[in-house]
Structures are given as C-alpha cells and as structure tokens.
Short mmCIF file of C-alpha atoms in Angstrom, two decimals:
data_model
loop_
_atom_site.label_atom_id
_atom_site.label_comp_id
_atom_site.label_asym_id
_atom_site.label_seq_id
_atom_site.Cartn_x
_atom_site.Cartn_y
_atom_site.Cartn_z
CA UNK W 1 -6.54 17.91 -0.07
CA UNK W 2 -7.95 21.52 -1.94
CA UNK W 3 -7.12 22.87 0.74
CA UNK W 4 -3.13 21.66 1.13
CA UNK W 5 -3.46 22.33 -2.85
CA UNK W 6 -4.44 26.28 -1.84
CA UNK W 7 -1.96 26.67 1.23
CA UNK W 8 0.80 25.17 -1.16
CA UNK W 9 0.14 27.55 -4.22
CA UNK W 10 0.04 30.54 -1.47
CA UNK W 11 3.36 29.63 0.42
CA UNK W 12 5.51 29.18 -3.44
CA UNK W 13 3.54 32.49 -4.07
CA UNK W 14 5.01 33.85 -1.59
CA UNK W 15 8.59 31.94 -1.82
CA UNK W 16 8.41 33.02 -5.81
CA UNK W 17 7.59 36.69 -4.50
CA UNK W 18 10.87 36.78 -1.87
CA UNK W 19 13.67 36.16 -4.95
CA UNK W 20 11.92 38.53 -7.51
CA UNK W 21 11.79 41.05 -5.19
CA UNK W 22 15.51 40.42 -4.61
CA UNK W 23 16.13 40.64 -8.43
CA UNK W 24 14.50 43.56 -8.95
CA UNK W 25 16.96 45.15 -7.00
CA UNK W 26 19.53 46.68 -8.92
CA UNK W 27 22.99 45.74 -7.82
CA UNK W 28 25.01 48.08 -10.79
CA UNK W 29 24.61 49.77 -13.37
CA UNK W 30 25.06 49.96 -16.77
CA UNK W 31 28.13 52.93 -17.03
CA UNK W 32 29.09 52.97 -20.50
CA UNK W 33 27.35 51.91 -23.92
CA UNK W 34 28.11 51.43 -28.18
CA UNK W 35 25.99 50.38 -30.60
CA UNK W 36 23.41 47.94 -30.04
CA UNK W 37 23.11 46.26 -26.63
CA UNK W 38 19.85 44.24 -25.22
CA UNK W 39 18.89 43.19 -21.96
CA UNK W 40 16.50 40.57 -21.13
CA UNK W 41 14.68 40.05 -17.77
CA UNK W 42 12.03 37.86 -17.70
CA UNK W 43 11.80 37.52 -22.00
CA UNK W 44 11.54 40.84 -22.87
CA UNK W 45 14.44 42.36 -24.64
CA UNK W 46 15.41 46.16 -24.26
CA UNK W 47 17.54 48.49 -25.26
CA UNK W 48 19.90 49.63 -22.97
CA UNK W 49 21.34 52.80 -22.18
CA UNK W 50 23.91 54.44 -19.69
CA UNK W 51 22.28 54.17 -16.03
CA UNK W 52 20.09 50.83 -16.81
CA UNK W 53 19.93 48.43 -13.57
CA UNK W 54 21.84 45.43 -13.66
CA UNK W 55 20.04 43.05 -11.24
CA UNK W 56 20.80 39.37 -10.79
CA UNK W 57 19.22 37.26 -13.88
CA UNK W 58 19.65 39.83 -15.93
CA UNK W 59 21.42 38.88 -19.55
CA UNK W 60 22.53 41.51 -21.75
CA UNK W 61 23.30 40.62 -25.57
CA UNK W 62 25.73 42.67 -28.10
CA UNK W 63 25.43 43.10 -31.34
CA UNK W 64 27.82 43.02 -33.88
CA UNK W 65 28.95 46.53 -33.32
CA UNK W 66 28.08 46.44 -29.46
CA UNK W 67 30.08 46.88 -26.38
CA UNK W 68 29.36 48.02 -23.18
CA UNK W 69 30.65 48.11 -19.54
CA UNK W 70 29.02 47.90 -15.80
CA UNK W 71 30.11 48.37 -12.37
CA UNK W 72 28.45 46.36 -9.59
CA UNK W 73 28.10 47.49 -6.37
CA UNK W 74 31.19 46.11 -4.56
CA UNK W 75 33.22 47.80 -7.36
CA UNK W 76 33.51 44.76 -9.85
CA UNK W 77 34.16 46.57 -13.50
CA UNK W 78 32.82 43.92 -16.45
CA UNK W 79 33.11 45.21 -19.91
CA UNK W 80 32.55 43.46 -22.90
CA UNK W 81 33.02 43.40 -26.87
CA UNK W 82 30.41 42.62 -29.87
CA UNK W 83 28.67 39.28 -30.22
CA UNK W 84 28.31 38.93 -26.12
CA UNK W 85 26.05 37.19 -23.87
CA UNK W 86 26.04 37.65 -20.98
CA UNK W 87 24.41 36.90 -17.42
CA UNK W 88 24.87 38.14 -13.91
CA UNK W 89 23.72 34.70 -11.79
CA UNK W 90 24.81 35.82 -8.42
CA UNK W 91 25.36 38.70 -5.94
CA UNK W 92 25.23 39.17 -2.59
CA UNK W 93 27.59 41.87 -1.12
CA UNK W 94 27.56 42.00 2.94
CA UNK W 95 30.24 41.66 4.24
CA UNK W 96 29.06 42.62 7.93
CA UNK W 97 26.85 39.29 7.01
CA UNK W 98 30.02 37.16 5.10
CA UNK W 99 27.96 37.11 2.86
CA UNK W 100 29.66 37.40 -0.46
CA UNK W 101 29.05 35.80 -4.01
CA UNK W 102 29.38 37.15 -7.60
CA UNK W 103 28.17 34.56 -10.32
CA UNK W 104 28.14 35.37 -13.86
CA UNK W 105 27.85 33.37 -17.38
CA UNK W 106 29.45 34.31 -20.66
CA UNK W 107 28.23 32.37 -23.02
CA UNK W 108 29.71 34.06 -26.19
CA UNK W 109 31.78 37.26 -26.86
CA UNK W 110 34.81 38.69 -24.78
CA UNK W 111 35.12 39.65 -21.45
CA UNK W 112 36.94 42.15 -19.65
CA UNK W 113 36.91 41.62 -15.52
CA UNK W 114 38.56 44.06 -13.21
CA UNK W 115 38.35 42.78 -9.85
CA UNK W 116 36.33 44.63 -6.64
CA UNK W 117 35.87 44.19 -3.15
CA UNK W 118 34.07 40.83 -3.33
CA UNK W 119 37.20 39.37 -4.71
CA UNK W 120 39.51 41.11 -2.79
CA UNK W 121 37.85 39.64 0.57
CA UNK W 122 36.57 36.11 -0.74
CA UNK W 123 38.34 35.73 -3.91
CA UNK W 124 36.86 31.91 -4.23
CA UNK W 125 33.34 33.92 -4.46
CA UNK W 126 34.06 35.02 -7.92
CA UNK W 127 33.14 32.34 -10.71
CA UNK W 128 32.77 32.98 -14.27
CA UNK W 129 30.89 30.05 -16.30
CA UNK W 130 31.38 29.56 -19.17
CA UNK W 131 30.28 26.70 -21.73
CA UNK W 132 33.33 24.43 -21.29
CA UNK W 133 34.94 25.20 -17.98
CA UNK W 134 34.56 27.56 -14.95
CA UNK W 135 37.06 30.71 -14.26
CA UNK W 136 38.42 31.63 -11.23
CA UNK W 137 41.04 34.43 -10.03
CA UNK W 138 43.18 35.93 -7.42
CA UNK W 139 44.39 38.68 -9.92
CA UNK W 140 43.08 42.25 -10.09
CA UNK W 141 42.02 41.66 -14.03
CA UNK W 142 41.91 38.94 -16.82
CA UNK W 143 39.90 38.33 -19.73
CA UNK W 144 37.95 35.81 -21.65
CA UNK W 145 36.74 35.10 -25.16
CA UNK W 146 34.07 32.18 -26.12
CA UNK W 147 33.92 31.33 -29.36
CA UNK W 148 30.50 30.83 -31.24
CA UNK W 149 29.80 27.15 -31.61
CA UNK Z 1 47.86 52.50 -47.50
CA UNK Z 2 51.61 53.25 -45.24
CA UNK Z 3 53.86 50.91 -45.44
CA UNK Z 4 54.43 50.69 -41.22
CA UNK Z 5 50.33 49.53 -41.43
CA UNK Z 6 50.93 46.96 -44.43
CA UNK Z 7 53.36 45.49 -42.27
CA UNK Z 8 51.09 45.92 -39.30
CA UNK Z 9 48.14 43.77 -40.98
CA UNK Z 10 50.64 41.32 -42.16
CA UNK Z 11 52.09 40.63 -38.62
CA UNK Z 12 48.72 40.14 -37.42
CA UNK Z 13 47.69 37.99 -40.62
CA UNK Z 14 50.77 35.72 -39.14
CA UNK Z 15 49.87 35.79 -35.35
CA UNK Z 16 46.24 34.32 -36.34
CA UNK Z 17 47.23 32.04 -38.45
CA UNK Z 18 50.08 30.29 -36.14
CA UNK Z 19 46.72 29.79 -34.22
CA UNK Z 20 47.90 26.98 -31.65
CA UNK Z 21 45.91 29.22 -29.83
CA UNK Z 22 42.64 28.27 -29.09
CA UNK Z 23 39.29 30.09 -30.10
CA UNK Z 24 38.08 30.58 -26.88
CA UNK Z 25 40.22 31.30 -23.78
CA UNK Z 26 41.04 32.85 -20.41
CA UNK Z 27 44.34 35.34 -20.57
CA UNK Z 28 45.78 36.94 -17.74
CA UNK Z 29 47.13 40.63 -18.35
CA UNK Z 30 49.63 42.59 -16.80
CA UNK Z 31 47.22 45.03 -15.14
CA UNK Z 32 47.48 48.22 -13.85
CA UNK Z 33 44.84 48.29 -10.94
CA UNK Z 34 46.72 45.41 -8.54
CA UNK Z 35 48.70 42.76 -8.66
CA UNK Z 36 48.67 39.81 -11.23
CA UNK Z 37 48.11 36.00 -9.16
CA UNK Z 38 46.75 33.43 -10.55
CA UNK Z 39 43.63 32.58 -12.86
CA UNK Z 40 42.30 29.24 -12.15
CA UNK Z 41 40.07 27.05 -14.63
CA UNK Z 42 37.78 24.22 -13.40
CA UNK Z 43 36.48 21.34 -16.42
CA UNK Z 44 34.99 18.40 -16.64
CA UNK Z 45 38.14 16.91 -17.06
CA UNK Z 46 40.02 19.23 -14.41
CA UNK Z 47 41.84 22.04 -12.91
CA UNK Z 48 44.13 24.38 -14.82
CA UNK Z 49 46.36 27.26 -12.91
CA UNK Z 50 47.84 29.74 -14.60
CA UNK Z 51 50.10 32.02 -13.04
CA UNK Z 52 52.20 34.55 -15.76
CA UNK Z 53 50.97 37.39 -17.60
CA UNK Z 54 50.06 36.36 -21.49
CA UNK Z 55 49.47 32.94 -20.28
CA UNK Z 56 46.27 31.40 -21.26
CA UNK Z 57 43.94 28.71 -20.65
CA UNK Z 58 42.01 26.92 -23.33
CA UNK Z 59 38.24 27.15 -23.11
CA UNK Z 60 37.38 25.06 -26.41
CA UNK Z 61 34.89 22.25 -26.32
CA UNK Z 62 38.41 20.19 -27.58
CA UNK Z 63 41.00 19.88 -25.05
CA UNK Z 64 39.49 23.03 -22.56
CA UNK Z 65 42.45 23.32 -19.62
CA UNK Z 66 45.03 23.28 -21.98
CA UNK Z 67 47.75 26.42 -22.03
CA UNK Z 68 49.30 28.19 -23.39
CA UNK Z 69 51.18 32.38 -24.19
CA UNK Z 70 49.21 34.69 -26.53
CA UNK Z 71 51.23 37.36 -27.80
CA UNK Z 72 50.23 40.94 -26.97
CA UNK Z 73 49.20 41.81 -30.00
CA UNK Z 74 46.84 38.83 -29.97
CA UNK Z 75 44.98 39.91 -26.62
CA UNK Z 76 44.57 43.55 -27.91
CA UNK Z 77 43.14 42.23 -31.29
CA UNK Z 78 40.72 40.10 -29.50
CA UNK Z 79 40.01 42.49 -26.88
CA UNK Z 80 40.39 46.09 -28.04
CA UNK Z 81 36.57 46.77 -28.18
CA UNK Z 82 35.41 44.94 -24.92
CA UNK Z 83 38.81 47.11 -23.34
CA UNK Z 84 37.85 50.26 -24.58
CA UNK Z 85 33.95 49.85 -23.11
CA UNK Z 86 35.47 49.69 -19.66
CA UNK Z 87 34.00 51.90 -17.35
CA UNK Z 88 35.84 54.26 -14.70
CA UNK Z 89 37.39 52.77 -12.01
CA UNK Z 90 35.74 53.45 -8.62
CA UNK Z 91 37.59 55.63 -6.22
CA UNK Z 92 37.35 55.72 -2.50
CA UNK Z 93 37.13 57.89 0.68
CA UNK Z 94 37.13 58.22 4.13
CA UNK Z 95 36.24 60.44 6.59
CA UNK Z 96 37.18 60.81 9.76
CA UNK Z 97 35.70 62.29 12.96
CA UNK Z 98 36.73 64.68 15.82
CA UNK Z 99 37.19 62.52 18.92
CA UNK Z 100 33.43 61.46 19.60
CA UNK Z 101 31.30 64.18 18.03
CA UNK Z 102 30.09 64.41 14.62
CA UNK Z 103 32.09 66.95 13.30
CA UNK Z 104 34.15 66.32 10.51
CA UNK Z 105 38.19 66.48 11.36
CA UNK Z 106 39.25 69.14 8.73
CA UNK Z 107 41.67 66.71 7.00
CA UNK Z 108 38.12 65.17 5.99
CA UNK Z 109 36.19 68.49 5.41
CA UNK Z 110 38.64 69.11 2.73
CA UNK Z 111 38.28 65.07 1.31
CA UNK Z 112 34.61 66.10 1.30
CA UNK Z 113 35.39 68.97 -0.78
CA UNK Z 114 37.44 66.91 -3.49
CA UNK Z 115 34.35 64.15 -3.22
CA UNK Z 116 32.25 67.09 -4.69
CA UNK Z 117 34.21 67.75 -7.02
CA UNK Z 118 34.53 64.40 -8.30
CA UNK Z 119 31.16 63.75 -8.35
CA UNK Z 120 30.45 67.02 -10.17
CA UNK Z 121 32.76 66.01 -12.90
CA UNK Z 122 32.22 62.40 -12.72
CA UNK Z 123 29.16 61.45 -15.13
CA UNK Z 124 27.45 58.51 -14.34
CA UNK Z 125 27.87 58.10 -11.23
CA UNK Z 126 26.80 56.27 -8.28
CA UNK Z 127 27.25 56.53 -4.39
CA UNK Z 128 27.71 54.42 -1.10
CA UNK Z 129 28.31 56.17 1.76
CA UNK Z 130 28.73 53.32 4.69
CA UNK Z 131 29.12 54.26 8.54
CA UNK Z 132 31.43 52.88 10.73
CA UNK Z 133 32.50 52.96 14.52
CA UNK Z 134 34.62 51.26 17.25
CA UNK Z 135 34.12 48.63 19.40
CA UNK Z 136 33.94 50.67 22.20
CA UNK Z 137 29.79 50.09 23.38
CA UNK Z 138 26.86 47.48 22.27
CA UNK Z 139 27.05 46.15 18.88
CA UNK Z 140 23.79 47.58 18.43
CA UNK Z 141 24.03 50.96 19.30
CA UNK Z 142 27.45 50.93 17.12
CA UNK Z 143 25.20 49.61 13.96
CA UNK Z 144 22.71 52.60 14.92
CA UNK Z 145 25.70 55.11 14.67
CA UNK Z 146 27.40 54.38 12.28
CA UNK Z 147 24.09 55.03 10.11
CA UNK Z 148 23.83 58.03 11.82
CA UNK Z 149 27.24 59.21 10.80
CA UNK Z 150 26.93 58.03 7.05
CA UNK Z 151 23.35 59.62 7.11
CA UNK Z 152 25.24 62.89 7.94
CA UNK Z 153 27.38 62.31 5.18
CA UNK Z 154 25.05 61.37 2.43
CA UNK Z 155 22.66 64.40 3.70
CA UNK Z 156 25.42 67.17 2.99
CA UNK Z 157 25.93 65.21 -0.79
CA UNK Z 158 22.61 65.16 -1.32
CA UNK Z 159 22.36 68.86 -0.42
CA UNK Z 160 24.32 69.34 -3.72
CA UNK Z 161 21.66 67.94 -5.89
CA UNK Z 162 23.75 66.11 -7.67
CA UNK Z 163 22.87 63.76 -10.86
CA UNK Z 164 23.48 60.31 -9.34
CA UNK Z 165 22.08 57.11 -10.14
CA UNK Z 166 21.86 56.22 -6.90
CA UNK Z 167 22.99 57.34 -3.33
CA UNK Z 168 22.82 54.44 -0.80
CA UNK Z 169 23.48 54.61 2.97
CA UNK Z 170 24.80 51.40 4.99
CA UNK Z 171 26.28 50.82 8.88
CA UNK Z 172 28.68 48.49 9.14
CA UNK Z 173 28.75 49.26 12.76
CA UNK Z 174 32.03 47.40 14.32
CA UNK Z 175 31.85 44.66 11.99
CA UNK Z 176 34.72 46.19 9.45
CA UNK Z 177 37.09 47.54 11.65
CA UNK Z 178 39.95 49.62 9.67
CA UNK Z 179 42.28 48.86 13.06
CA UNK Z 180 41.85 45.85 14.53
CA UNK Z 181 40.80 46.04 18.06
CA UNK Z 182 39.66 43.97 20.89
CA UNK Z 183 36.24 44.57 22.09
CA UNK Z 184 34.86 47.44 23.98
CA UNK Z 185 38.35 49.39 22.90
CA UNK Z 186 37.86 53.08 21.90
CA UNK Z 187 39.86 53.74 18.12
CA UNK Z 188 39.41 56.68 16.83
CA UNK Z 189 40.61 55.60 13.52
CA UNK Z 190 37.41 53.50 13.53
CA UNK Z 191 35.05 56.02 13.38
CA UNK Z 192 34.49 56.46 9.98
CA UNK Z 193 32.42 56.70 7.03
CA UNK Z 194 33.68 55.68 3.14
CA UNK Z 195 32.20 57.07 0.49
CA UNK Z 196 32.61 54.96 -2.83
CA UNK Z 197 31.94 56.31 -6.04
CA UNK Z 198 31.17 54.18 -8.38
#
C-alpha cells in the first residue's frame, strides 16, 4: 500500500512536471505596453514590459490607465483596454500535427482580436470565454467588452 | 472649449444614454486585415450568429445572445484604448530555391534583403523561419530538409545579430504543401522556407 502511495505521488510528479514544462514555454509575447499591466503565473503578480512571455495560464490584469497588446505565435494579435483580465487557456500551433487550439478568458475589460493562422485553418479552434457566453468567429477581427459585475 | 467638441460630447452624451445597448458585448468591425464573416456566440440559453459589421451580440448576465447595431462612434468610445495598444501586424515571406540546391533563387536573395531590413527597423520583434519541401522522397528525409533549409535561413539572420526576442526554426517537411501535389511528385514551388515576423 506505501508503496502504490510512493509510485502514485512519483508518476503525478511526473504528469504535473510534463504540463508545466509545456507552460513555461512561451508561445508570444508581450509587443506593446501603457501604464500599469500585471501578469500572474502561478500567484505572483509582475509587472510587465515589452518582450514578457505569454505562456498558456498566464493572466495579465490592467489597470485603470492600462492597455497592452500581444502576438502569439501563429500570428493571433490580442490587445486590450484598462480594467482587463485576461487569460490565455489554450495553445497548441502544429499544424503538420492538426493540432490547433487557441483558448482564452476575458473576464473584464475590452478586447481587441485580430485573427492568425490558427483561425484561418481551424477557425472552430478559436474560443473566447467569457462570463456569460462563449465567442466564436470566422472574421479577420471583432471585439468584446465585459462589464464589471 | 470649440463649439464642433461641445457638440461632439453631447452626441456621445446621447449615444450612451439611448443605451438599448448592452454593457457587455461582442461587435463585429469592418476590418481592414480580411474579410468580415460571421461572429458566433454560444450561452446557456443558446446560439447567436451575427453576420454585419456594427452588429452586436449581448454578453450581459440578462438576456446574453440578444442583438443588436452599435453605432460607430459607440465601438470607438468603448474601444479606442484597447485599439490603439494593438501591436504590428505580422508580415510574411518566402523563399524559394534554385532547382534542388540550396542556393537562394535571386528573386529570394533580394526578399532576404527587404527581411533585413524589416527586422532592422522593426522593434520588437520575433522570428519563425519554417522549412519546407516536396513530396518528391521519404517523408522523413523531407522533414530532415526542410530543417536544413530553414537552418540555412535562420543562420544568415542570425549572422546579423539582430535584437529579436526570439528566432525559432521548424520543418514542416511535405506536410504544408503551397501546391498541392500527389506523392513522390517533384514541385519546385514547394521547396521553401517562410519567414514570419512577428
């Protein structure tokens, strides 16, 4: 029994070990900044600046002067006004593979989404959640704004 | 205070208050990087399609799905800031080889030049530079070349020393063909390498 308790603990080591690796992994950047903007990964909030990683389960927060904008690595453009938050939930960009999948939450604030290469192949891969309902597009851009609640 | 501006505040004093719109939404925009289809919004209660620029859907806790059309003025109100924090577009290349060897056709030596010079002006910046072949030969050996001929590629930009946040090298070997081909066919428009700048 210890020892199934031991093998058990080792093997969702190792599971926990294959998606933060995968996280850490930047899949963008952060390409243009104003005012205050915050990232979180794992709890601790930082500053960010032009050239910070964006890596999935990262959530960025804008203050009331804050905007900023990022471009992920199939070409998706995200920008996005004050009062934002915001988290990138998904990405996987092979197409070789078919795999394809860009997730992201916006919780508060406003979005601006220009469309890349992952929607212009699999345009059903591209979801944007937000607290009441769950956007989806064949266009090149739209834009959302969540009210605080 | 001009009088144009007075009248400027007062129209948008008027387009908040007719506020049938709702507080939170999804707008499609006429857009200048492709075409305008369709935005489509999934609820608990449903599925909304818009289809028209300035349409909207309602996001609101009360009645999300429903739509309707936000003036312009509305959308660049609500979106001036998170507009104006949009970063550059990325731009794309390709190269192209001479028959089977590795030398650059000279079309594509002078698309590398105007690469450098984008990237030299272009601040931040990052770079994939992905291989490509034909389906003539094993899908293997393909993979292994078309690293081979992005590696060449990325080598002569990183020769530059340019200040990128990243340069990354990927082989799509005959999985992405530009011209679609059946297999073991020799293209030479398939023997290529993109560079994306991001």
């Amino acid at each position: 029994m210890k020892k199934n308790a031991w093998l058990f603990l080792c093997l969702s080591g190792l599971l926990a070990a294959l998606p933060a690796h995968g996280a850490s992994k930047p899949v963008g950047y952060v390409m243009t900044v104003q005012g205050n903007v915050t990232t979180t990964l794992k709890g601790t909030p930082t500053v960010i600046k032009v050239g910070t990683p964006v890596s999935v389960g990262t959530t960025f927060e804008t203050g009331e002067n804050g905007s900023f904008g990022i471009t992920l690595e199939d070409g998706s453009v995200m920008s996005f006004g004050p009062q934002s938050t915001f988290t990138l939930e998904a990405f996987q960009f092979a197409p070789a593979k078919g795999a394809l999948k860009l997730a992201a939450s916006l919780k508060r604030g406003t979005l601006n989404y220009v469309a890349g290469t992952i929607a212009r192949l699999k345009p059903e891969a591209v979801e944007i959640l937000t607290p009441n309902g769950t956007i989806a597009s064949r266009s090149a851009q739209f834009m959302a704004k969540i009210d605080h609640e | 205070m001009s009088e144009a501006f007075r009248r400027g505040v007062w129209l948008l004093f008027a387009v908040w208050l007719t506020g049938c719109s709702s507080k939170s939404y999804v707008v499609l925009v006429d857009s200048p990087y492709g075409e305008t289809r369709d935005v489509t919004v999934t609820t608990p209660t449903g599925t909304t399609q818009i289809d028209r620029t300035q349409q909207a859907v309602s996001l609101d806790k009360q009645a999300p799905g429903r739509t309707f059309t936000l003036p312009p003025k509305q959308i660049l109100m609500d979106f001036t800031p998170a507009l104006a924090a949009q970063p550059t577009l990325p731009v794309y290349y390709t190269l192209y080889f001479d028959g089977a060897s590795n030398r650059l056709t000279n079309a594509s030596q002078e698309t590398l030049q105007r690469i450098l010079a984008t990237l030299r002006k272009r601040t931040p910046a990052a770079v994939s530079v992905i291989g490509h072949t034909d389906t003539l030969g094993s899908a293997s050996i393909n993979e292994k070349v078309g690293l081979q001929r992005a590696q060449l590629i990325a080598r002569q930009l990183q020769a530059r020393h340019l200040d990128l946040l990243e340069l990354t090298v990927a082989s799509h070997g005959e999985e992405n063909l530009l011209i679609k081909t059946p297999p073991n066919t020799a293209e030479l428009r398939n023997r290529r390498v993109e560079v994306i700048i991001r």
